[in-house]
XYZ file of C-alpha atoms in Angstrom:
713
model
C 19.810 41.182 -3.290
C 21.347 40.448 -6.666
C 19.160 42.983 -8.392
C 20.321 45.702 -5.985
C 23.951 44.832 -6.725
C 23.242 44.867 -10.452
C 21.529 48.249 -10.423
C 24.015 49.908 -8.074
C 26.998 48.534 -9.958
C 25.668 49.701 -13.296
C 24.662 53.138 -12.051
C 27.960 53.747 -10.277
C 29.890 52.702 -13.389
C 27.892 55.223 -15.375
C 28.412 57.745 -12.581
C 32.170 57.270 -12.873
C 31.935 58.184 -16.545
C 29.837 61.204 -15.602
C 32.500 62.432 -13.168
C 35.224 61.919 -15.738
C 33.167 63.767 -18.320
C 32.718 66.689 -15.925
C 36.438 66.924 -15.328
C 37.065 66.873 -19.051
C 34.459 69.544 -19.780
C 35.725 71.777 -16.992
C 39.346 71.428 -18.141
C 38.444 72.043 -21.787
C 39.752 70.273 -24.864
C 38.281 67.673 -27.186
C 35.459 66.528 -24.948
C 34.467 63.375 -26.807
C 37.986 62.024 -27.266
C 39.123 62.803 -23.737
C 35.981 61.296 -22.186
C 36.481 58.082 -24.160
C 40.192 57.844 -23.309
C 39.892 58.564 -19.583
C 36.760 56.455 -19.085
C 38.402 53.567 -20.935
C 41.416 53.809 -18.641
C 39.313 54.112 -15.491
C 37.008 51.183 -16.213
C 39.469 48.944 -18.013
C 36.956 48.580 -20.857
C 36.710 50.393 -24.125
C 34.267 53.282 -23.745
C 32.811 55.030 -26.763
C 30.581 58.083 -26.999
C 28.574 58.852 -30.075
C 28.146 62.540 -29.252
C 28.694 65.088 -26.468
C 25.780 67.487 -26.529
C 25.086 70.881 -24.980
C 28.155 71.136 -22.732
C 28.381 74.345 -20.685
C 30.065 75.797 -17.608
C 27.693 78.614 -16.675
C 25.396 79.120 -14.904
C 25.950 75.477 -13.778
C 28.257 72.969 -15.436
C 26.236 70.452 -17.454
C 26.514 68.275 -20.502
C 24.752 65.546 -22.403
C 25.995 62.264 -23.839
C 24.435 60.215 -26.606
C 25.260 56.671 -27.579
C 27.452 55.871 -24.574
C 28.739 52.264 -24.726
C 30.991 50.338 -22.298
C 32.512 47.257 -23.922
C 32.050 43.809 -22.397
C 34.771 41.545 -21.043
C 36.295 39.018 -23.406
C 34.346 35.794 -23.887
C 30.992 37.158 -22.675
C 27.716 36.727 -24.549
C 26.702 40.359 -25.126
C 28.782 42.817 -27.207
C 28.693 45.493 -24.500
C 28.560 45.673 -20.721
C 26.431 48.817 -20.566
C 24.948 51.397 -22.852
C 22.935 54.605 -22.471
C 20.729 56.079 -25.138
C 21.064 59.529 -23.661
C 22.499 60.955 -20.416
C 22.120 64.429 -18.979
C 24.284 65.530 -16.018
C 24.321 68.863 -14.187
C 26.435 69.838 -11.153
C 26.471 72.745 -8.700
C 29.094 75.284 -9.659
C 30.141 76.882 -6.338
C 31.046 73.636 -4.444
C 33.060 72.604 -7.481
C 34.988 75.933 -7.542
C 35.619 76.202 -3.804
C 36.838 72.620 -3.562
C 38.964 72.948 -6.676
C 37.068 70.126 -8.326
C 37.113 67.705 -5.395
C 33.532 68.311 -4.225
C 31.244 67.270 -7.046
C 27.601 67.835 -6.152
C 25.382 66.654 -8.973
C 22.270 68.727 -9.310
C 20.612 66.538 -11.913
C 21.407 63.127 -13.424
C 19.001 61.635 -15.955
C 19.659 58.376 -17.857
C 17.356 57.453 -20.696
C 17.217 53.845 -21.983
C 20.230 52.586 -19.995
C 21.064 48.902 -20.434
C 23.371 46.790 -18.287
C 24.340 43.226 -19.268
C 25.761 41.251 -16.337
C 27.090 37.741 -16.794
C 28.653 34.956 -14.777
C 30.178 32.178 -16.839
C 30.083 28.498 -15.908
C 33.763 28.670 -14.840
C 32.985 31.516 -12.404
C 34.324 34.431 -14.470
C 32.205 37.607 -14.212
C 32.038 40.772 -16.310
C 31.291 43.390 -13.666
C 34.783 43.642 -12.140
C 35.763 46.969 -13.667
C 39.014 48.900 -13.383
C 41.476 46.467 -14.986
C 44.164 48.503 -16.678
C 44.610 48.575 -20.435
C 47.717 49.106 -22.486
C 47.023 52.833 -22.803
C 49.434 55.134 -20.896
C 48.192 56.394 -17.562
C 47.498 60.100 -17.266
C 47.325 62.218 -14.112
C 43.543 62.095 -14.204
C 43.695 58.335 -14.606
C 45.916 57.898 -11.566
C 43.217 59.355 -9.355
C 40.985 56.385 -10.116
C 41.372 53.205 -8.052
C 41.236 49.617 -9.242
C 37.485 49.407 -8.739
C 36.862 52.192 -11.192
C 35.808 54.660 -8.492
C 37.612 57.745 -7.307
C 39.506 57.925 -4.032
C 37.733 61.205 -3.458
C 34.048 61.095 -2.600
C 31.408 62.309 -5.001
C 27.722 63.043 -4.851
C 25.427 61.676 -7.558
C 22.443 63.389 -5.999
C 19.196 62.038 -7.403
C 19.550 59.859 -10.488
C 16.548 59.245 -12.705
C 16.484 56.088 -14.863
C 13.783 55.717 -17.481
C 13.140 52.804 -19.811
C 16.066 50.921 -18.285
C 16.981 47.268 -18.665
C 19.248 44.982 -16.638
C 20.064 41.467 -17.856
C 21.823 38.812 -15.791
C 23.105 35.586 -17.376
C 24.133 32.668 -15.153
C 26.231 30.232 -17.149
C 26.310 27.644 -14.349
C 22.518 27.250 -14.228
C 21.906 28.396 -17.834
C 19.395 30.949 -16.556
C 18.706 34.483 -17.737
C 17.019 37.137 -15.557
C 15.740 40.378 -17.052
C 14.516 43.542 -15.329
C 12.950 45.516 -18.162
C 11.042 48.775 -18.613
C 12.642 50.029 -15.396
C 11.811 53.460 -14.027
C 14.024 53.966 -11.002
C 15.005 56.856 -8.761
C 18.393 56.505 -7.075
C 19.701 58.860 -4.389
C 23.385 58.932 -3.473
C 24.879 61.883 -1.560
C 28.127 60.121 -0.701
C 29.681 56.697 -1.077
C 29.896 56.651 2.728
C 26.211 57.521 3.161
C 23.156 55.328 2.517
C 22.163 54.763 -1.081
C 18.394 54.694 -1.661
C 16.655 53.027 -4.593
C 12.950 53.225 -5.438
C 11.304 52.145 -8.652
C 9.190 49.843 -10.766
C 9.978 47.404 -13.562
C 8.958 44.243 -15.306
C 10.967 41.416 -13.740
C 10.860 38.333 -15.957
C 7.793 39.852 -17.552
C 5.960 40.272 -14.245
C 5.154 43.664 -12.664
C 7.674 44.345 -9.896
C 8.519 47.074 -7.423
C 11.738 47.770 -5.596
C 12.670 49.792 -2.513
C 16.108 49.425 -1.028
C 18.671 51.107 1.145
C 22.355 50.244 0.957
C 23.894 51.591 4.156
C 27.482 51.504 2.853
C 27.563 51.708 -0.972
C 31.359 51.984 -1.165
C 31.675 48.655 0.660
C 29.166 47.095 -1.722
C 31.137 48.340 -4.719
C 34.409 47.119 -3.245
C 32.852 43.696 -2.515
C 33.462 44.032 1.230
C 31.005 43.875 4.134
C 27.813 45.862 3.521
C 24.236 46.118 4.788
C 21.050 46.162 2.692
C 17.427 46.787 3.596
C 15.214 45.553 0.787
C 11.552 45.396 -0.132
C 10.994 43.637 -3.448
C 7.614 42.682 -4.874
C 6.750 40.576 -7.907
C 3.034 40.413 -8.721
C 1.457 39.870 -5.283
C 4.560 38.249 -3.761
C 6.809 40.305 -1.495
C 10.242 39.952 0.100
C 11.308 42.129 3.056
C 14.796 41.755 4.415
C 17.552 43.362 6.456
C 20.723 41.649 5.333
C 24.388 41.958 6.233
C 26.598 41.019 3.293
C 30.000 39.525 3.939
C 32.917 40.371 1.679
C 34.099 38.108 -1.116
C 31.700 35.484 -2.449
C 28.040 36.172 -1.759
C 27.284 35.340 1.867
C 24.834 37.009 4.210
C 22.932 36.896 7.466
C 20.080 38.896 8.935
C 16.293 38.787 8.925
C 14.045 37.748 6.041
C 10.268 37.831 5.559
C 8.803 36.198 2.439
C 5.084 36.374 1.716
C 4.285 34.465 -1.460
C 0.547 33.854 -1.957
C 1.384 32.859 -5.552
C 4.347 30.625 -4.814
C 4.509 28.735 -8.104
C 4.462 32.034 -9.984
C 7.254 33.427 -7.799
C 9.410 30.315 -8.203
C 8.905 30.377 -11.961
C 9.923 34.068 -12.004
C 13.084 33.196 -10.090
C 13.937 30.421 -12.544
C 12.754 27.523 -10.376
C 9.728 26.346 -12.345
C 8.050 23.406 -10.546
C 6.143 20.976 -12.807
C 3.395 20.281 -10.266
C -0.389 20.324 -10.584
C -1.513 20.370 -6.962
C -0.170 22.329 -4.004
C 2.844 24.679 -3.815
C 0.378 27.559 -3.796
C 1.505 29.686 -0.853
C 4.543 30.281 1.326
C 5.032 32.626 4.234
C 8.292 32.463 6.117
C 9.970 34.926 8.450
C 12.911 34.607 10.780
C 16.664 34.816 11.196
C 18.435 33.819 8.020
C 21.915 33.152 6.719
C 23.115 31.833 3.416
C 24.968 32.083 0.130
C 23.980 32.528 -3.478
C 22.447 29.027 -3.610
C 21.639 28.244 0.012
C 19.407 29.802 2.668
C 19.167 28.665 6.287
C 16.397 29.685 8.715
C 16.427 29.353 12.486
C 13.559 30.081 14.876
C 11.372 30.970 11.912
C 7.613 31.080 11.428
C 6.609 29.053 8.376
C 3.319 28.451 6.587
C 3.444 26.364 3.419
C 0.062 25.784 1.780
C -1.915 24.350 4.734
C 1.194 23.283 6.670
C 2.345 25.473 9.552
C 5.049 25.198 12.169
C 4.755 25.405 15.950
C 5.994 28.838 16.998
C 7.053 27.385 20.362
C 8.890 24.440 18.816
C 12.071 23.899 16.835
C 12.391 25.263 13.306
C 15.794 24.853 11.691
C 15.297 24.673 7.932
C 17.744 24.854 5.030
C 16.708 25.648 1.440
C 19.262 24.686 -1.193
C 18.694 25.399 -4.899
C 22.213 24.792 -6.149
C 21.553 21.245 -7.352
C 19.401 19.613 -10.002
C 16.317 20.108 -7.832
C 15.618 22.389 -4.878
C 16.146 20.672 -1.542
C 14.640 21.271 1.894
C 16.327 19.769 4.949
C 16.430 20.193 8.700
C 14.181 19.759 11.701
C 10.749 21.269 12.313
C 7.880 21.017 14.794
C 4.494 21.483 13.089
C 1.038 22.277 14.340
C -0.511 20.561 11.304
C 0.663 18.552 8.303
C -2.176 18.865 5.803
C -1.489 16.773 2.694
C -4.952 17.156 1.166
C -3.942 19.890 -1.327
C -1.630 17.368 -3.034
C -4.282 14.624 -3.368
C -7.355 14.391 -5.647
C -10.656 15.379 -4.079
C -12.868 12.423 -3.014
C -15.819 11.711 -5.302
C -19.403 12.579 -4.347
C -20.129 8.857 -3.928
C -17.262 8.442 -1.456
C -18.410 11.461 0.517
C -22.016 10.218 0.559
C -20.986 6.732 1.712
C -19.180 8.188 4.711
C -22.056 10.455 5.640
C -24.932 7.971 5.230
C -24.859 4.374 6.477
C -27.466 3.392 3.902
C -25.611 4.912 0.958
C -24.156 2.576 -1.642
C -20.517 1.537 -1.342
C -18.751 3.723 -3.937
C -16.687 2.386 -6.833
C -12.939 2.721 -6.485
C -11.897 6.234 -7.628
C -10.332 6.474 -11.067
C -9.015 10.036 -10.516
C -5.302 10.207 -11.245
C -3.068 10.956 -8.253
C -0.502 13.666 -8.976
C 2.946 12.379 -7.989
C 4.793 15.281 -9.649
C 5.590 17.079 -6.338
C 7.829 14.137 -5.423
C 9.911 14.792 -8.541
C 10.002 18.573 -8.104
C 11.876 18.871 -4.815
C 14.134 16.790 -2.561
C 13.444 16.664 1.179
C 15.289 15.414 4.247
C 13.291 16.413 7.328
C 12.748 15.202 10.846
C 9.389 16.492 12.004
C 6.823 16.274 14.734
C 3.238 17.370 14.222
C 0.104 17.729 16.280
C -2.018 16.374 13.416
C -1.825 14.922 9.899
C -4.701 15.302 7.444
C -5.456 13.167 4.406
C -8.740 12.901 2.543
C -10.696 10.581 4.818
C -7.972 10.181 7.453
C -6.949 12.236 10.465
C -3.843 11.404 12.489
C -3.083 12.712 15.945
C 0.277 13.695 17.404
C 2.952 11.992 15.316
C 6.656 11.967 14.548
C 8.174 11.192 11.167
C 11.421 11.032 9.240
C 10.554 12.433 5.820
C 12.870 11.827 2.874
C 12.359 12.499 -0.847
C 15.187 11.803 -3.262
C 14.645 12.147 -7.007
C 10.996 11.109 -6.879
C 11.317 8.405 -4.190
C 9.527 9.069 -0.894
C 10.326 7.257 2.338
C 8.219 8.466 5.265
C 8.967 6.575 8.472
C 6.274 7.211 11.077
C 8.321 6.787 14.233
C 5.365 7.800 16.396
C 1.770 7.588 15.241
C -1.513 8.389 16.968
C -4.518 7.347 14.920
C -8.166 7.207 16.001
C -7.433 6.872 19.726
C -4.745 4.263 19.056
C -1.111 4.277 18.062
C 1.577 2.477 16.165
C 4.297 2.800 13.577
C 5.009 2.088 9.937
C 6.721 3.297 6.787
C 5.217 4.680 3.593
C 7.342 4.143 0.484
C 6.462 5.693 -2.886
C 8.562 5.391 -6.037
C 7.293 7.858 -8.639
C 10.242 7.518 -11.003
C 8.437 4.786 -12.949
C 5.600 5.278 -15.419
C 3.459 3.252 -13.018
C 4.358 4.450 -9.502
C 4.811 1.946 -6.680
C 3.249 2.483 -3.259
C 4.185 0.327 -0.266
C 3.135 0.131 3.370
C 6.021 -1.454 5.250
C 5.906 -2.947 8.744
C 2.657 -1.237 9.643
C 1.551 -2.032 13.189
C -1.473 -0.253 14.684
C -3.150 -1.000 18.007
C -6.005 0.348 20.118
C -7.791 2.148 17.272
C -11.423 3.170 17.234
C -12.540 0.686 14.574
C -15.710 2.599 13.735
C -13.912 5.853 12.925
C -11.152 4.018 11.051
C -13.601 1.921 9.014
C -15.779 4.928 8.199
C -13.058 7.379 7.182
C -10.618 4.948 5.573
C -12.742 2.091 4.204
C -16.089 3.825 3.831
C -17.699 1.193 6.085
C -19.885 2.785 8.734
C -21.421 -0.352 10.275
C -18.406 -1.640 12.206
C -17.377 -0.603 15.708
C -14.923 -1.769 18.341
C -11.312 -1.365 19.394
C -8.886 -2.895 16.944
C -5.418 -3.258 15.536
C -3.762 -4.045 12.232
C -0.427 -5.490 11.100
C 0.371 -5.380 7.394
C 2.976 -5.305 4.653
C 1.311 -4.270 1.405
C 2.305 -2.966 -2.012
C 0.476 -1.690 -5.081
C 1.162 -0.017 -8.426
C -0.608 2.597 -10.494
C -1.839 6.171 -10.460
C -5.384 5.756 -9.112
C -7.043 4.064 -6.159
C -8.666 1.641 -8.613
C -5.178 0.734 -9.896
C -4.065 0.082 -6.326
C -6.995 -2.291 -5.717
C -6.193 -4.242 -8.889
C -2.525 -4.666 -7.979
C -2.631 -4.846 -4.173
C -0.435 -7.643 -2.809
C 0.983 -8.596 0.558
C -0.122 -10.033 3.885
C -1.365 -9.018 7.276
C -3.782 -9.601 10.116
C -6.348 -7.672 12.103
C -8.105 -8.024 15.456
C -11.086 -6.105 16.851
C -12.358 -6.433 20.421
C -15.669 -5.507 22.043
C -17.376 -4.410 18.875
C -20.488 -4.705 16.796
C -21.611 -5.084 13.184
C -24.776 -3.251 12.224
C -27.282 -4.634 9.721
C -27.240 -8.322 10.711
C -27.707 -10.346 13.913
C -25.465 -13.363 13.466
C -26.180 -14.575 16.998
C -29.893 -14.725 16.209
C -29.221 -16.543 12.926
C -27.042 -19.138 14.644
C -29.670 -19.710 17.356
C -32.319 -20.259 14.657
C -30.107 -22.851 12.990
C -29.601 -24.605 16.320
C -33.363 -24.657 16.907
C -33.901 -26.094 13.450
C -31.528 -28.943 14.179
C -33.369 -29.611 17.428
C -36.573 -29.846 15.379
C -34.976 -32.221 12.927
C -34.020 -34.560 15.714
C -37.635 -34.435 16.875
C -38.882 -35.299 13.404
C -39.727 -31.721 12.303
C -37.544 -30.753 9.325
C -38.501 -27.275 7.940
C -35.768 -25.509 5.915
C -38.069 -22.629 4.954
C -38.362 -21.670 8.617
C -34.591 -21.132 8.734
C -34.659 -18.918 5.620
C -37.372 -16.830 7.250
C -35.330 -16.488 10.436
C -32.235 -15.399 8.476
C -34.218 -12.709 6.638
C -35.710 -11.464 9.915
C -32.238 -11.136 11.436
C -31.119 -8.626 8.793
C -32.000 -4.940 8.528
C -31.070 -1.508 9.886
C -32.277 -2.390 13.397
C -30.228 -5.610 13.585
C -26.815 -5.793 15.184
C -24.186 -8.409 15.961
C -22.261 -7.811 19.138
C -18.962 -9.635 19.461
C -16.180 -9.902 21.999
C -13.491 -10.397 19.349
C -13.126 -10.574 15.578
C -9.810 -11.469 14.016
C -8.216 -12.972 10.937
C -4.997 -13.217 8.976
C -4.960 -12.626 5.241
C -2.942 -12.885 2.067
C -3.630 -10.728 -0.970
C -2.339 -11.118 -4.526
C -3.266 -8.662 -7.284
C -6.399 -7.618 -5.432
C -7.627 -11.130 -4.546
C -7.647 -11.399 -0.761
C -7.659 -14.793 0.934
C -8.694 -14.610 4.586
C -7.653 -17.539 6.776
C -8.789 -18.457 10.248
C -11.552 -15.876 10.495
C -12.963 -15.956 14.010
C -15.883 -14.010 15.467
C -16.918 -14.732 19.031
C -20.090 -13.287 20.527
C -21.984 -13.636 23.781
C -23.673 -16.968 22.871
C -22.059 -17.962 19.596
C -18.825 -18.336 17.658
C -18.220 -18.635 13.935
C -14.993 -19.875 12.343
C -14.079 -20.036 8.681
C -12.290 -18.518 5.745
C -13.119 -16.654 2.618
C -12.110 -14.752 -0.459
C -12.606 -11.067 -1.253
C -12.252 -9.768 -4.799
C -11.252 -6.160 -4.178
C -11.383 -4.925 -7.809
C -14.923 -6.327 -8.243
C -15.960 -5.504 -4.663
C -17.332 -9.009 -4.162
C -16.812 -11.779 -1.587
C -17.413 -15.436 -0.800
C -16.994 -16.635 2.798
C -18.047 -19.753 4.686
C -18.234 -20.270 8.451
C -19.013 -23.064 10.870
C -21.181 -21.838 13.784
C -20.965 -22.916 17.398
C -23.738 -22.221 19.929
C -23.157 -21.718 23.685
C -25.921 -22.113 26.245
C -24.483 -19.632 28.767
C -21.994 -16.793 28.801
C -19.670 -18.805 31.002
C -19.796 -21.968 28.858
C -16.403 -23.223 27.715
C -17.656 -25.727 25.128
C -20.624 -25.411 22.870
C -22.582 -27.166 20.178
C -20.909 -27.065 16.759
C -23.546 -26.938 14.057
C -22.980 -28.978 10.927
C -24.559 -26.192 8.853
C -22.234 -23.917 6.834
C -23.044 -20.195 7.245
C -22.280 -18.358 4.006
C -21.595 -14.672 3.331
C -21.458 -13.773 -0.360
C -22.480 -11.151 -2.899
C -21.052 -7.666 -3.351
C -20.110 -4.892 -0.962
C -23.382 -3.186 -1.872
C -25.566 -6.312 -1.780
C -24.117 -8.804 0.686
C -25.991 -12.055 1.243
C -26.044 -13.965 4.520
C -27.533 -17.449 4.718
C -26.957 -21.129 5.293
C -25.920 -23.772 2.812
C -29.322 -25.536 2.746
C -28.031 -28.279 0.479
C -25.354 -28.973 3.025
C -28.019 -28.812 5.727
C -30.166 -31.464 3.983
C -27.119 -33.573 3.340
C -26.113 -33.318 6.983
C -29.608 -34.264 8.200
C -29.736 -37.281 5.888
C -26.278 -38.392 6.957
C -27.194 -38.083 10.639
C -30.339 -40.173 10.025
C -28.421 -42.814 8.080
C -25.760 -43.058 10.757
C -28.407 -43.549 13.387
C -30.334 -46.157 11.401
C -27.221 -48.041 10.351
C -26.022 -48.052 13.918
C -29.330 -49.422 15.140
C -29.492 -52.014 12.365
C -25.933 -53.258 12.776
C -25.634 -52.859 16.477
C -22.442 -50.769 16.096
C -21.468 -47.159 16.813
C -20.621 -45.416 13.508
C -17.709 -43.009 13.200
C -19.129 -39.445 13.026
C -15.920 -38.133 11.444
C -16.296 -40.427 8.415
C -18.724 -40.331 5.516
C -21.557 -42.863 5.146
C -19.636 -44.580 2.332
C -16.532 -44.992 4.492
C -18.635 -46.380 7.355
C -20.334 -48.905 5.008
C -17.004 -49.969 3.567
C -15.722 -50.557 7.070
C -18.782 -52.682 8.023
C -18.517 -54.676 4.819
C -14.819 -55.292 5.389
C -15.462 -56.503 8.912
C -18.216 -58.862 7.708
C -16.036 -60.221 4.906
C -13.197 -60.878 7.318
C -15.516 -62.827 9.575
C -16.840 -64.908 6.670
C -13.408 -65.740 5.347
C -12.257 -66.831 8.736
C -15.364 -69.069 9.469
C -14.300 -72.476 7.747
C -16.127 -74.741 5.128
C -19.332 -75.543 6.990
C -21.840 -75.603 4.138
C -24.962 -75.875 6.265
C -23.882 -73.070 8.525
C -22.938 -70.971 5.572
C -26.384 -71.472 4.096
C -27.990 -70.372 7.334
C -25.722 -67.385 7.508
C -26.630 -66.490 3.941
C -30.264 -66.557 4.878
C -29.502 -64.415 7.956
C -27.406 -62.026 5.825
C -30.209 -61.588 3.331
C -32.599 -61.091 6.187
C -30.302 -58.455 7.736
C -29.957 -56.529 4.441
C -33.693 -56.451 4.087
C -34.024 -55.149 7.614
C -31.453 -52.426 6.998
C -33.193 -51.330 3.805
C -36.534 -51.256 5.525
C -35.131 -49.358 8.457
C -33.633 -46.721 6.123
C -36.909 -46.238 4.254
C -38.965 -46.084 7.413
C -36.478 -43.772 9.091
C -36.367 -41.332 6.240
C -40.002 -41.289 5.180
C -41.917 -42.763 8.067
C -44.198 -45.869 7.928
C -46.065 -44.772 4.801
C -47.963 -47.008 2.402
C -46.612 -47.566 -1.059
C -49.334 -45.501 -2.657
C -48.334 -42.594 -0.382
C -44.759 -42.875 -1.641
């Protein structure tokens, strides 16, 4: 709309000079001097003409001007407001004669190399308000011109041809300069009360541009009162179609606007709103009822597509675009069909994609691709939105509601309603990109009822877990890559999964094998290698652990995750324990105590004194028992039994062998000290004590190794 005002204002100002020149030529006299004097008085600016060429009355009045210059207002940047290299004007003679000079019908109006320099200073002063009087005395011809520099009588410019034109607009408030150069424009004006039509091409900010416009009431536009404009403006492959009603005074409008910008970043840069972003901001299509000012545009009931984000045509769309501040701002309320954020995120690596597609693929390393946070610093946002779906690389959300706020590079996205993988919840994403190392936080995340298999596959790249689960977490990280996040991840949380399974290992089978081994030990058959064989047989693609629940709480500090109170309960087993996961190295060390149940209905089971260990890396996990602990446990059980038999006492199973022996020795010493000074008895007791020690030693040897001969030992 500005460009229409610029062109019309400049052309009409030049048209005023043309009319004055015609009057001067018709009346006779010193053409050059009179044109300069009367045009200066009419426009309130000094007007100079280098030369009046080829002036004639018959057969049709015509003349030429060379070197026409209209001076600029005081304090402006350019030395002149407008200039024309050469102008040629011709009018119809008979209407001019019959109307006694009041009906001016221009038969030809050609402007070669016209230039118009428009400027608005930071304090609001502008240079296009023409018609201010000068100190020169007013003549009769001058008195016919109104304060806007136009005549009270109507005039007809006919068809005006502009070639090699240039219009420059300087905005002191924003320190921006807009240039329409190499302009070839055809302008048709039959009356100031009739529509003005403009059609032409140019280079706008160096980009090829086209312009078609109709101003329904050009006099109103010139007088800065209410006017209507139909406009089609194209820059490169971006187009703007609008039917706008301009209010009087400061720029304000309402009407209908359709913007189709398949090269959005290019269009914004052309309009002086260069966005320093790498990803996204590629396309915008918006159409609907609009109102606004020179720095603000408000849409209602509009259809919007931004990159891969589109609104719901049947929902609410009340959006305000404001570019009057340091950064453009978008605010309002919108209902979306899809919120696709993938264009603003780095593409997943081939390894990540393969891991999600193939259960047997290796777990990928953490991506080192830098995440582009520049869009958060390019635009401010304050939106309340609902959407049928949200897409991230590897994550798909269902129907959700969010309060979306970006302020100077800080994002706060509160998910007030969240549907994710058949479950739901809430949470807040906080991102601070102002720092060299951005901060990312998940605050008060609470998810329930999710499909654990889909979540684990798409989010974690783990395709061997299934069930229905939930997650509570408060986490934070720093950096610009996923690998950075893993190295700095800190916070706490918990998870719980019900009625699920883990593919690749049968923990129930492993626990049963350990229980059978212990039964064999008690029967005198101690074979650790048999347990190792059973563990190996329980692992592989065909193996699976079914569980009724799996849960744990965790703490994480700089990527080192400590899991407490891990519990997995299956049909005939339960394992409890804790562990440590090194996220940056993708390694783990966990230890569990198994319990075996004889029936599904059993409340209590047999706790096995054999630690089950899970260790290794995400790609090469190892599952097995602590065999050293197993041997130690077997030996301790044997010793407890033998010592109990030898001493005739029941040993404490919660204490070590050393503590039990200390207790027995203390009891014996107390008895001896309390027995008196009977030497003979003491001697007998010493013999009995020695005899008892020998029996205990023999019992231990026989119990551990059987009744073997010394040469067999």
